[in-house]
Amino acid sequence: MPACPIRRPDRTGDGAQMTPQRTKATIFDVARRAGVSIKTVSRVVNGEPNVRERTRDKVLRSVRELRYLPNAAARELGGRRSRVIGLIYENAQEFSYLNDVFSGALRICEPAGYTLLLRPLTLPDPAIIEHIRQFALNARVEGFVLPAPLGDVAQVPGLLREMRIPFAAITPREPVPDEINILCNDEAASAALTELLIEQGHGAIGFIKGHPDHGASAKRFAGYRKALRKHRLPHAERLVRQGYFDFDSGRAAASELLDLREPPSAILASNDDMAAGVIFEARERGLSVPGDLSIAGFDDTRFSSRIWPPLTTVRQPIVKMAETATNLLIDKLNGNSAAALEAPFECEVVIRESTAALG
Amino acid sequence: MPACPIRRPDRTGDGAQMTPQRTKATIFDVARRAGVSIKTVSRVVNGEPNVRERTRDKVLRSVRELRYLPNAAARELGGRRSRVIGLIYENAQEFSYLNDVFSGALRICEPAGYTLLLRPLTLPDPAIIEHIRQFALNARVEGFVLPAPLGDVAQVPGLLREMRIPFAAITPREPVPDEINILCNDEAASAALTELLIEQGHGAIGFIKGHPDHGASAKRFAGYRKALRKHRLPHAERLVRQGYFDFDSGRAAASELLDLREPPSAILASNDDMAAGVIFEARERGLSVPGDLSIAGFDDTRFSSRIWPPLTTVRQPIVKMAETATNLLIDKLNGNSAAALEAPFECEVVIRESTAALG
DNA sequence: TTGTAGGCGTTATCAT
DNA sequence: ATGATAACGCCTACAA
C-alpha cells in the first residue's frame, strides 16, 4: 500500500462563509459540513439508493447552504459521462421548425442536467459524416436528436450506430430499428386537408411534392392520393409537380400548374414555404386568392398566418415531439428501460382564408 | 516531499496501434511516442512558446499518428477554463436574425476550440437575471454574446459585470463601457431609406417606431427625422406611431395611420415584421401596394422578398457582425490585447417593389 | 448504510 | 528548452 500522505487535509472552499463564497464549494465542503464522507454526498446528489433519510436531509441542507453545484468537468472526467446531447440539423430552410425542436429539446435537457449542443449542417455535403464524427468526438456527444430529414440521410444513422451513439429520429421516412422514432400522422392530415378542398367543390387539385429526402414528403403525397381515391376523383399526374420545400421551387411548380390548359382551382403544397411561393406566383398573375385559386400548405410556420391571405395549413405538435424524443433519449442514456414507442402524434388542420369554396 | 510511487508507469492507450485505437490516446501516449514529457506535449498543443522547432515537429507528428484529441473535461478541470461561450437571446421574435447571429458565432467558435451554448430567454421576465446566472454557472460560461436587445436590458450587463464575465453586445443602444460593442450605421441607413421615399415624391411619410427596448429603434427614428429635416419637410407627430417590432403592432399602427383624415402615402416601419403587418392591413382595406401606399421596413428577413409585394428594406451584415463580436470576445478571453473597436458596420438599402414613385 | 483509495487527463508550478 | 509532480473535483470499485 502506497504511503501517500492524505491529500486535501482541509479543503474548504471558503474559510468562513461570509460573503458569497470566494471559491466555489466542492463536494468536500458539503461533506464536511454535513459530517459525512464525500461518497455519501455523491450518492445524494446523484439520487443513488442506500442513504438513510436523515443523512440525505443533512446533505441536502448543506448543499443548499453552500450553494453547491457539482463541477461538470470533474463529473465527466471521473464518470466518463459528458451529459451532452447533440442536435444536428439542416441549416437550409425554414428555421421555425428547428426553433421548435430546439425549444422542446432544451426544455427537457435543462432540468435533467444535460447540455444541448447545436450543430448546423449544410446538405448535401459529401463530408457530412466527417463533420458529425468530429462534432461527436469534440463535444463528447452521448446521444443525438435528429430532426427531419437527418434521420433519413442514410449515412447518418449508420455512422451513429458505428460510433455506438444512440439517437432519436424525429419523423424519419422509416422508423430506424432499435432506435427512438418520433412519428406523426401527417398522411392522415394530408388526406383531411385534401378532403376539405374536395368538399369545397374543387375537382382539379394540384399537388406540389416536398423534398424527396424528407420522409414527410412521401406521406403527404400518399394522403393526397388516398383522399382522391376515397372520393373517386381521378388522379392526374399532370396536376402533380416536384418541389423541394423552398419558396422558389413552390413558385416554379405553381407557374407550371397555372400554365396548364385546364389549370387546377386549388393547389396543395407540401409545406408553407412552397405555398407562399404559390401565392406569390398567383399575385404576379393577378389571380385572386382564394377567389381564383385556393392554396394550402403544411407546417403552420410563423408567417403562415401573416401573409396575405393567411394560409390554410397543417400544424404538427413539434415542440411536444421534440420533448418526447429528448425524454426517451435521456431515458436510454440513463439506462432506463426504453419506454415503448408511443402512438404517432396528431396533426391538426388549420383553416384560414387561403382556401374557399369553389365559386 | 511525499513518497508517492510514480503513477502511470505505462499509460498507453493502445498497446500497439493496429485497428483504430480501442481507447482514446492521451497526452501520455503522445509524450511517450514523441519521447518527451507530457508538459512538452501540452506546450505544443496549446501553442505555448519555449519549444524547439524540432521537438514541436516530433510532437505534432505523434499527435497526428495517434489522432490525439485533448480531453476537454480534463482540460477544464486542470486549467479552470471551460472554453464555453454563451449566446443568450430573446426567443420571441424574428428568428432569422438569431439564426444569422448563431451561424456567425459558431463559425468562429468551432475552429477556435470554443463551445457555443444557446439559451433562449423570454422577455420580459422578472427572473431573467436568475436564469442567466444559473445558466452561466451551470454551463461554466466564460463569455457571452449578447445580440440585441439583450445588451440594453439594463440588469444583464450589470449581472455579467458582477460575475466578471466578459461579453460582446451586438448593436446596443449605447456602447457598454469596457466591453465589446458591435455597432452599425442604421441611423444613416434609415435616413437613406427615408430620402428614397422623399425623392419618389412622398411628402407625408408615416413612421412606425420599434420596440423601445431596442437600441436600434431610436436610431432608426433619428435617421427618419434627419432626412425630413434635410429636405425641409415638416415633422408631423401625427404620422408617427409606436410599435413593438411584431407583426400585430405594425398592423395596428398602420390601421391608425390609414384612418387619418389625411393618411400618409408611404409608411416606414422599423422592421420587416411590422412592415408585413402594414401590408396585411393595406390588403384588408383593399389598398394597392405600392399603388396606393408605399411600404418599407428594416432587416431583410427571409420573408421580406417572399411576400407580396417584395419589401424594400435595409440589410445589416449580421453574420459578419456576429463573427466580429465572437472573435473579439475570444481574443479577450484568451488575454489578447483587446482589438480596437472597429468602425460601425455598413447597412445596405435594398429596393424592391413595395415602394414606388407617388403617382 | 457508509467510507477509503485510486484514477480520470489535463494544466500549473517550480525545478533543472 | 524541458521535465517531474501536484492539483483539479468527481466517480467507481471495493471495503467495512
mmCIF file of N, CA and C in Angstrom, chain B residues 10-125:
data_model
loop_
_atom_site.group_PDB
_atom_site.id
_atom_site.type_symbol
_atom_site.label_atom_id
_atom_site.label_comp_id
_atom_site.label_asym_id
_atom_site.label_seq_id
_atom_site.Cartn_x
_atom_site.Cartn_y
_atom_site.Cartn_z
ATOM 1 N N ASP B 10 2.921 2.974 -17.106
ATOM 2 C CA ASP B 10 2.859 2.580 -18.525
ATOM 3 C C ASP B 10 1.493 2.901 -19.079
ATOM 4 N N ARG B 11 1.220 4.156 -19.197
ATOM 5 C CA ARG B 11 -0.117 4.517 -19.650
ATOM 6 C C ARG B 11 -0.215 4.605 -21.163
ATOM 7 N N THR B 12 -0.355 3.500 -21.783
ATOM 8 C CA THR B 12 -0.517 3.539 -23.223
ATOM 9 C C THR B 12 -1.965 3.230 -23.550
ATOM 10 N N GLY B 13 -2.565 4.073 -24.330
ATOM 11 C CA GLY B 13 -3.966 3.861 -24.654
ATOM 12 C C GLY B 13 -4.158 2.591 -25.460
ATOM 13 N N ASP B 14 -3.167 2.257 -26.239
ATOM 14 C CA ASP B 14 -3.360 1.181 -27.195
ATOM 15 C C ASP B 14 -2.048 0.450 -27.411
ATOM 16 N N GLY B 15 -1.944 -0.678 -26.824
ATOM 17 C CA GLY B 15 -0.699 -1.444 -26.842
ATOM 18 C C GLY B 15 0.098 -1.220 -28.115
ATOM 19 N N ALA B 16 -0.326 -1.838 -29.173
ATOM 20 C CA ALA B 16 0.207 -1.487 -30.488
ATOM 21 C C ALA B 16 -0.969 -0.926 -31.270
ATOM 22 N N GLN B 17 -0.729 0.088 -32.063
ATOM 23 C CA GLN B 17 -1.884 0.730 -32.698
ATOM 24 C C GLN B 17 -2.233 0.021 -33.996
ATOM 25 N N MET B 18 -2.993 -1.007 -33.882
ATOM 26 C CA MET B 18 -3.386 -1.750 -35.065
ATOM 27 C C MET B 18 -4.677 -1.147 -35.616
ATOM 28 N N THR B 19 -5.758 -1.664 -35.113
ATOM 29 C CA THR B 19 -7.051 -1.109 -35.526
ATOM 30 C C THR B 19 -7.189 0.305 -34.983
ATOM 31 N N PRO B 20 -8.192 1.006 -35.450
ATOM 32 C CA PRO B 20 -8.495 2.280 -34.796
ATOM 33 C C PRO B 20 -8.501 2.070 -33.291
ATOM 34 N N GLN B 21 -7.737 2.888 -32.600
ATOM 35 C CA GLN B 21 -7.477 2.616 -31.179
ATOM 36 C C GLN B 21 -8.721 2.251 -30.400
ATOM 37 N N ARG B 22 -8.543 1.292 -29.536
ATOM 38 C CA ARG B 22 -9.661 0.882 -28.679
ATOM 39 C C ARG B 22 -9.949 1.995 -27.701
ATOM 40 N N THR B 23 -8.867 2.455 -27.057
ATOM 41 C CA THR B 23 -9.002 3.510 -26.074
ATOM 42 C C THR B 23 -8.467 4.777 -26.722
ATOM 43 N N LYS B 24 -9.052 5.879 -26.349
ATOM 44 C CA LYS B 24 -8.561 7.102 -26.968
ATOM 45 C C LYS B 24 -7.168 7.440 -26.452
ATOM 46 N N ALA B 25 -6.362 7.984 -27.340
ATOM 47 C CA ALA B 25 -4.997 8.337 -26.965
ATOM 48 C C ALA B 25 -5.015 9.496 -25.980
ATOM 49 N N THR B 26 -4.099 9.457 -25.031
ATOM 50 C CA THR B 26 -3.991 10.546 -24.079
ATOM 51 C C THR B 26 -2.680 11.282 -24.291
ATOM 52 N N ILE B 27 -2.500 12.293 -23.520
ATOM 53 C CA ILE B 27 -1.287 13.087 -23.639
ATOM 54 C C ILE B 27 -0.055 12.238 -23.310
ATOM 55 N N PHE B 28 -0.260 11.227 -22.490
ATOM 56 C CA PHE B 28 0.860 10.352 -22.147
ATOM 57 C C PHE B 28 1.302 9.548 -23.351
ATOM 58 N N ASP B 29 0.327 9.075 -24.105
ATOM 59 C CA ASP B 29 0.660 8.293 -25.287
ATOM 60 C C ASP B 29 1.469 9.130 -26.267
ATOM 61 N N VAL B 30 1.021 10.347 -26.439
ATOM 62 C CA VAL B 30 1.718 11.223 -27.375
ATOM 63 C C VAL B 30 3.133 11.493 -26.873
ATOM 64 N N ALA B 31 3.235 11.764 -25.576
ATOM 65 C CA ALA B 31 4.543 12.069 -24.994
ATOM 66 C C ALA B 31 5.494 10.896 -25.175
ATOM 67 N N ARG B 32 5.025 9.733 -24.823
ATOM 68 C CA ARG B 32 5.853 8.533 -24.963
ATOM 69 C C ARG B 32 6.328 8.378 -26.398
ATOM 70 N N ARG B 33 5.410 8.457 -27.336
ATOM 71 C CA ARG B 33 5.751 8.224 -28.731
ATOM 72 C C ARG B 33 6.746 9.263 -29.241
ATOM 73 N N ALA B 34 6.599 10.478 -28.751
ATOM 74 C CA ALA B 34 7.495 11.538 -29.220
ATOM 75 C C ALA B 34 8.776 11.580 -28.388
ATOM 76 N N GLY B 35 8.814 10.823 -27.337
ATOM 77 C CA GLY B 35 10.000 10.811 -26.495
ATOM 78 C C GLY B 35 10.195 12.101 -25.725
ATOM 79 N N VAL B 36 9.113 12.673 -25.279
ATOM 80 C CA VAL B 36 9.207 13.904 -24.489
ATOM 81 C C VAL B 36 8.292 13.766 -23.272
ATOM 82 N N SER B 37 8.253 14.802 -22.479
ATOM 83 C CA SER B 37 7.362 14.770 -21.320
ATOM 84 C C SER B 37 5.980 15.289 -21.707
ATOM 85 N N ILE B 38 5.032 14.994 -20.853
ATOM 86 C CA ILE B 38 3.680 15.448 -21.167
ATOM 87 C C ILE B 38 3.589 16.960 -21.183
ATOM 88 N N LYS B 39 4.410 17.588 -20.393
ATOM 89 C CA LYS B 39 4.356 19.042 -20.359
ATOM 90 C C LYS B 39 4.736 19.623 -21.716
ATOM 91 N N THR B 40 5.681 18.989 -22.341
ATOM 92 C CA THR B 40 6.081 19.477 -23.663
ATOM 93 C C THR B 40 4.938 19.296 -24.662
ATOM 94 N N VAL B 41 4.297 18.160 -24.568
ATOM 95 C CA VAL B 41 3.145 17.954 -25.452
ATOM 96 C C VAL B 41 2.120 19.047 -25.198
ATOM 97 N N SER B 42 1.865 19.295 -23.942
ATOM 98 C CA SER B 42 0.901 20.329 -23.588
ATOM 99 C C SER B 42 1.305 21.663 -24.207
ATOM 100 N N ARG B 43 2.588 21.967 -24.109
ATOM 101 C CA ARG B 43 3.050 23.241 -24.682
ATOM 102 C C ARG B 43 2.757 23.311 -26.172
ATOM 103 N N VAL B 44 3.057 22.235 -26.853
ATOM 104 C CA VAL B 44 2.857 22.237 -28.300
ATOM 105 C C VAL B 44 1.366 22.372 -28.627
ATOM 106 N N VAL B 45 0.587 21.545 -27.976
ATOM 107 C CA VAL B 45 -0.839 21.527 -28.278
ATOM 108 C C VAL B 45 -1.476 22.889 -28.023
ATOM 109 N N ASN B 46 -0.982 23.573 -27.006
ATOM 110 C CA ASN B 46 -1.582 24.854 -26.667
ATOM 111 C C ASN B 46 -0.836 26.036 -27.269
ATOM 112 N N GLY B 47 0.070 25.744 -28.155
ATOM 113 C CA GLY B 47 0.767 26.832 -28.837
ATOM 114 C C GLY B 47 1.564 27.716 -27.908
ATOM 115 N N GLU B 48 2.087 27.137 -26.838
ATOM 116 C CA GLU B 48 2.911 27.940 -25.942
ATOM 117 C C GLU B 48 4.333 28.047 -26.475
ATOM 118 N N PRO B 49 5.038 29.063 -26.034
ATOM 119 C CA PRO B 49 6.400 29.268 -26.529
ATOM 120 C C PRO B 49 7.385 28.317 -25.839
ATOM 121 N N ASN B 50 8.642 28.499 -26.130
ATOM 122 C CA ASN B 50 9.693 27.720 -25.486
ATOM 123 C C ASN B 50 9.641 26.242 -25.845
ATOM 124 N N VAL B 51 9.491 25.991 -27.115
ATOM 125 C CA VAL B 51 9.629 24.620 -27.598
ATOM 126 C C VAL B 51 10.492 24.680 -28.845
ATOM 127 N N ARG B 52 11.503 23.825 -28.883
ATOM 128 C CA ARG B 52 12.364 23.848 -30.055
ATOM 129 C C ARG B 52 11.568 23.382 -31.271
ATOM 130 N N GLU B 53 11.919 23.947 -32.402
ATOM 131 C CA GLU B 53 11.222 23.624 -33.634
ATOM 132 C C GLU B 53 11.149 22.105 -33.858
ATOM 133 N N ARG B 54 12.285 21.453 -33.683
ATOM 134 C CA ARG B 54 12.326 20.012 -33.954
ATOM 135 C C ARG B 54 11.441 19.243 -32.983
ATOM 136 N N THR B 55 11.490 19.653 -31.736
ATOM 137 C CA THR B 55 10.655 18.984 -30.733
ATOM 138 C C THR B 55 9.188 19.124 -31.108
ATOM 139 N N ARG B 56 8.846 20.342 -31.469
ATOM 140 C CA ARG B 56 7.462 20.598 -31.851
ATOM 141 C C ARG B 56 7.015 19.672 -32.983
ATOM 142 N N ASP B 57 7.874 19.539 -33.961
ATOM 143 C CA ASP B 57 7.514 18.686 -35.089
ATOM 144 C C ASP B 57 7.284 17.247 -34.660
ATOM 145 N N LYS B 58 8.213 16.766 -33.837
ATOM 146 C CA LYS B 58 8.071 15.393 -33.353
ATOM 147 C C LYS B 58 6.719 15.215 -32.683
ATOM 148 N N VAL B 59 6.412 16.151 -31.831
ATOM 149 C CA VAL B 59 5.164 16.044 -31.076
ATOM 150 C C VAL B 59 3.963 16.077 -32.013
ATOM 151 N N LEU B 60 4.011 17.024 -32.930
ATOM 152 C CA LEU B 60 2.875 17.148 -33.838
ATOM 153 C C LEU B 60 2.678 15.874 -34.643
ATOM 154 N N ARG B 61 3.788 15.260 -35.013
ATOM 155 C CA ARG B 61 3.659 14.027 -35.776
ATOM 156 C C ARG B 61 2.953 12.958 -34.926
ATOM 157 N N SER B 62 3.387 12.831 -33.692
ATOM 158 C CA SER B 62 2.740 11.840 -32.816
ATOM 159 C C SER B 62 1.262 12.138 -32.652
ATOM 160 N N VAL B 63 0.977 13.410 -32.504
ATOM 161 C CA VAL B 63 -0.420 13.802 -32.345
ATOM 162 C C VAL B 63 -1.232 13.299 -33.520
ATOM 163 N N ARG B 64 -0.682 13.518 -34.702
ATOM 164 C CA ARG B 64 -1.403 13.107 -35.901
ATOM 165 C C ARG B 64 -1.535 11.586 -35.961
ATOM 166 N N GLU B 65 -0.420 10.927 -35.737
ATOM 167 C CA GLU B 65 -0.438 9.469 -35.865
ATOM 168 C C GLU B 65 -1.390 8.820 -34.865
ATOM 169 N N LEU B 66 -1.443 9.400 -33.691
ATOM 170 C CA LEU B 66 -2.311 8.815 -32.667
ATOM 171 C C LEU B 66 -3.719 9.386 -32.718
ATOM 172 N N ARG B 67 -3.934 10.331 -33.620
ATOM 173 C CA ARG B 67 -5.229 11.024 -33.667
ATOM 174 C C ARG B 67 -5.592 11.565 -32.289
ATOM 175 N N TYR B 68 -4.581 12.133 -31.701
ATOM 176 C CA TYR B 68 -4.796 12.629 -30.341
ATOM 177 C C TYR B 68 -5.763 13.806 -30.322
ATOM 178 N N LEU B 69 -6.692 13.768 -29.410
ATOM 179 C CA LEU B 69 -7.648 14.854 -29.220
ATOM 180 C C LEU B 69 -7.678 15.151 -27.730
ATOM 181 N N PRO B 70 -7.306 16.354 -27.347
ATOM 182 C CA PRO B 70 -7.273 16.654 -25.913
ATOM 183 C C PRO B 70 -8.650 16.432 -25.293
ATOM 184 N N ASN B 71 -8.670 15.906 -24.130
ATOM 185 C CA ASN B 71 -9.923 15.680 -23.422
ATOM 186 C C ASN B 71 -10.387 16.990 -22.780
ATOM 187 N N ALA B 72 -11.521 17.440 -23.258
ATOM 188 C CA ALA B 72 -11.988 18.760 -22.825
ATOM 189 C C ALA B 72 -12.286 18.807 -21.334
ATOM 190 N N ALA B 73 -12.816 17.732 -20.817
ATOM 191 C CA ALA B 73 -13.165 17.732 -19.392
ATOM 192 C C ALA B 73 -11.894 17.861 -18.555
ATOM 193 N N ALA B 74 -10.903 17.107 -18.918
ATOM 194 C CA ALA B 74 -9.648 17.176 -18.165
ATOM 195 C C ALA B 74 -9.038 18.563 -18.302
ATOM 196 N N ARG B 75 -9.138 19.083 -19.480
ATOM 197 C CA ARG B 75 -8.620 20.416 -19.717
ATOM 198 C C ARG B 75 -9.282 21.433 -18.804
ATOM 199 N N GLU B 76 -10.574 21.321 -18.745
ATOM 200 C CA GLU B 76 -11.307 22.273 -17.929
ATOM 201 C C GLU B 76 -10.960 22.091 -16.458
ATOM 202 N N LEU B 77 -10.895 20.834 -16.056
ATOM 203 C CA LEU B 77 -10.635 20.567 -14.651
ATOM 204 C C LEU B 77 -9.246 21.058 -14.258
ATOM 205 N N GLY B 78 -8.309 20.761 -15.104
ATOM 206 C CA GLY B 78 -6.939 21.166 -14.794
ATOM 207 C C GLY B 78 -6.723 22.660 -14.959
ATOM 208 N N GLY B 79 -7.279 23.177 -15.993
ATOM 209 C CA GLY B 79 -6.947 24.553 -16.346
ATOM 210 C C GLY B 79 -7.933 25.579 -15.879
ATOM 211 N N ARG B 80 -9.036 25.104 -15.302
ATOM 212 C CA ARG B 80 -10.035 26.046 -14.817
ATOM 213 C C ARG B 80 -10.527 26.962 -15.940
ATOM 214 N N ARG B 81 -10.601 26.391 -17.112
ATOM 215 C CA ARG B 81 -11.161 27.150 -18.237
ATOM 216 C C ARG B 81 -12.102 26.243 -18.993
ATOM 217 N N SER B 82 -13.300 26.680 -19.213
ATOM 218 C CA SER B 82 -14.277 25.798 -19.840
ATOM 219 C C SER B 82 -14.301 25.952 -21.349
ATOM 220 N N ARG B 83 -13.850 27.104 -21.825
ATOM 221 C CA ARG B 83 -13.936 27.383 -23.256
ATOM 222 C C ARG B 83 -15.371 27.305 -23.750
ATOM 223 N N VAL B 84 -16.254 27.766 -22.931
ATOM 224 C CA VAL B 84 -17.658 27.815 -23.318
ATOM 225 C C VAL B 84 -18.072 29.264 -23.492
ATOM 226 N N ILE B 85 -18.705 29.546 -24.612
ATOM 227 C CA ILE B 85 -19.266 30.875 -24.843
ATOM 228 C C ILE B 85 -20.774 30.747 -24.877
ATOM 229 N N GLY B 86 -21.414 31.606 -24.156
ATOM 230 C CA GLY B 86 -22.870 31.555 -24.089
ATOM 231 C C GLY B 86 -23.498 32.557 -25.038
ATOM 232 N N LEU B 87 -24.572 32.129 -25.675
ATOM 233 C CA LEU B 87 -25.332 33.045 -26.531
ATOM 234 C C LEU B 87 -26.748 33.051 -26.003
ATOM 235 N N ILE B 88 -27.111 34.126 -25.317
ATOM 236 C CA ILE B 88 -28.474 34.213 -24.803
ATOM 237 C C ILE B 88 -29.253 35.113 -25.740
ATOM 238 N N TYR B 89 -30.495 34.791 -25.931
ATOM 239 C CA TYR B 89 -31.262 35.565 -26.900
ATOM 240 C C TYR B 89 -32.727 35.595 -26.522
ATOM 241 N N GLU B 90 -33.380 36.574 -27.040
ATOM 242 C CA GLU B 90 -34.806 36.682 -26.817
ATOM 243 C C GLU B 90 -35.528 35.812 -27.818
ATOM 244 N N ASN B 91 -36.354 34.965 -27.304
ATOM 245 C CA ASN B 91 -36.952 33.933 -28.143
ATOM 246 C C ASN B 91 -38.152 34.410 -28.930
ATOM 247 N N ALA B 92 -38.665 35.571 -28.565
ATOM 248 C CA ALA B 92 -39.972 35.947 -29.065
ATOM 249 C C ALA B 92 -40.041 36.066 -30.585
ATOM 250 N N GLN B 93 -39.170 36.870 -31.139
ATOM 251 C CA GLN B 93 -39.447 37.390 -32.462
ATOM 252 C C GLN B 93 -38.777 36.662 -33.606
ATOM 253 N N GLU B 94 -38.643 37.436 -34.612
ATOM 254 C CA GLU B 94 -37.998 37.012 -35.836
ATOM 255 C C GLU B 94 -36.779 36.142 -35.534
ATOM 256 N N PHE B 95 -36.787 34.966 -36.073
ATOM 257 C CA PHE B 95 -35.670 34.100 -35.763
ATOM 258 C C PHE B 95 -34.558 34.172 -36.780
ATOM 259 N N SER B 96 -34.805 34.716 -37.933
ATOM 260 C CA SER B 96 -33.744 34.708 -38.946
ATOM 261 C C SER B 96 -32.568 35.546 -38.463
ATOM 262 N N TYR B 97 -32.866 36.587 -37.746
ATOM 263 C CA TYR B 97 -31.792 37.397 -37.173
ATOM 264 C C TYR B 97 -30.914 36.533 -36.277
ATOM 265 N N LEU B 98 -31.569 35.772 -35.426
ATOM 266 C CA LEU B 98 -30.811 34.954 -34.491
ATOM 267 C C LEU B 98 -30.084 33.820 -35.162
ATOM 268 N N ASN B 99 -30.699 33.301 -36.187
ATOM 269 C CA ASN B 99 -30.024 32.240 -36.916
ATOM 270 C C ASN B 99 -28.717 32.772 -37.488
ATOM 271 N N ASP B 100 -28.753 33.993 -37.974
ATOM 272 C CA ASP B 100 -27.530 34.593 -38.506
ATOM 273 C C ASP B 100 -26.502 34.819 -37.409
ATOM 274 N N VAL B 101 -26.970 35.323 -36.294
ATOM 275 C CA VAL B 101 -26.048 35.543 -35.177
ATOM 276 C C VAL B 101 -25.415 34.212 -34.779
ATOM 277 N N PHE B 102 -26.251 33.214 -34.707
ATOM 278 C CA PHE B 102 -25.766 31.903 -34.300
ATOM 279 C C PHE B 102 -24.749 31.365 -35.299
ATOM 280 N N SER B 103 -25.074 31.455 -36.574
ATOM 281 C CA SER B 103 -24.142 30.961 -37.588
ATOM 282 C C SER B 103 -22.798 31.657 -37.478
ATOM 283 N N GLY B 104 -22.848 32.965 -37.367
ATOM 284 C CA GLY B 104 -21.604 33.720 -37.305
ATOM 285 C C GLY B 104 -20.788 33.350 -36.084
ATOM 286 N N ALA B 105 -21.439 33.276 -34.945
ATOM 287 C CA ALA B 105 -20.727 32.962 -33.710
ATOM 288 C C ALA B 105 -20.131 31.558 -33.784
ATOM 289 N N LEU B 106 -20.917 30.648 -34.299
ATOM 290 C CA LEU B 106 -20.450 29.263 -34.360
ATOM 291 C C LEU B 106 -19.266 29.120 -35.299
ATOM 292 N N ARG B 107 -19.338 29.833 -36.398
ATOM 293 C CA ARG B 107 -18.265 29.758 -37.379
ATOM 294 C C ARG B 107 -16.927 30.155 -36.751
ATOM 295 N N ILE B 108 -16.970 31.020 -35.779
ATOM 296 C CA ILE B 108 -15.735 31.442 -35.117
ATOM 297 C C ILE B 108 -15.375 30.493 -33.973
ATOM 298 N N CYS B 109 -16.358 30.110 -33.224
ATOM 299 C CA CYS B 109 -16.108 29.275 -32.037
ATOM 300 C C CYS B 109 -15.474 27.938 -32.398
ATOM 301 N N GLU B 110 -16.008 27.322 -33.406
ATOM 302 C CA GLU B 110 -15.613 25.951 -33.669
ATOM 303 C C GLU B 110 -14.110 25.814 -33.917
ATOM 304 N N PRO B 111 -13.575 26.519 -34.900
ATOM 305 C CA PRO B 111 -12.133 26.357 -35.130
ATOM 306 C C PRO B 111 -11.287 26.867 -33.973
ATOM 307 N N ALA B 112 -11.845 27.753 -33.163
ATOM 308 C CA ALA B 112 -11.068 28.286 -32.047
ATOM 309 C C ALA B 112 -11.112 27.368 -30.835
ATOM 310 N N GLY B 113 -11.831 26.264 -30.971
ATOM 311 C CA GLY B 113 -11.879 25.318 -29.861
ATOM 312 C C GLY B 113 -12.828 25.737 -28.755
ATOM 313 N N TYR B 114 -13.751 26.602 -29.080
ATOM 314 C CA TYR B 114 -14.735 27.001 -28.087
ATOM 315 C C TYR B 114 -16.071 26.318 -28.374
ATOM 316 N N THR B 115 -16.814 26.110 -27.329
ATOM 317 C CA THR B 115 -18.148 25.541 -27.455
ATOM 318 C C THR B 115 -19.163 26.671 -27.312
ATOM 319 N N LEU B 116 -20.103 26.707 -28.234
ATOM 320 C CA LEU B 116 -21.128 27.750 -28.176
ATOM 321 C C LEU B 116 -22.414 27.160 -27.619
ATOM 322 N N LEU B 117 -22.899 27.767 -26.571
ATOM 323 C CA LEU B 117 -24.108 27.272 -25.916
ATOM 324 C C LEU B 117 -25.215 28.293 -26.041
ATOM 325 N N LEU B 118 -26.380 27.843 -26.493
ATOM 326 C CA LEU B 118 -27.504 28.757 -26.669
ATOM 327 C C LEU B 118 -28.449 28.694 -25.481
ATOM 328 N N ARG B 119 -29.026 29.828 -25.186
ATOM 329 C CA ARG B 119 -30.007 29.852 -24.101
ATOM 330 C C ARG B 119 -31.079 30.861 -24.428
ATOM 331 N N PRO B 120 -32.243 30.384 -24.859
ATOM 332 C CA PRO B 120 -33.326 31.319 -25.145
ATOM 333 C C PRO B 120 -33.876 31.912 -23.865
ATOM 334 N N LEU B 121 -34.329 33.131 -23.961
ATOM 335 C CA LEU B 121 -34.923 33.824 -22.828
ATOM 336 C C LEU B 121 -36.259 34.393 -23.280
ATOM 337 N N THR B 122 -37.173 34.499 -22.366
ATOM 338 C CA THR B 122 -38.453 35.107 -22.699
ATOM 339 C C THR B 122 -38.537 36.458 -22.003
ATOM 340 N N LEU B 123 -38.779 37.477 -22.780
ATOM 341 C CA LEU B 123 -38.866 38.818 -22.211
ATOM 342 C C LEU B 123 -40.298 39.330 -22.295
ATOM 343 N N PRO B 124 -40.729 40.155 -21.379
ATOM 344 C CA PRO B 124 -39.999 40.483 -20.150
ATOM 345 C C PRO B 124 -40.146 39.367 -19.138
ATOM 346 N N ASP B 125 -39.192 39.232 -18.263
ATOM 347 C CA ASP B 125 -39.203 38.148 -17.289
ATOM 348 C C ASP B 125 -38.492 38.640 -16.034
#
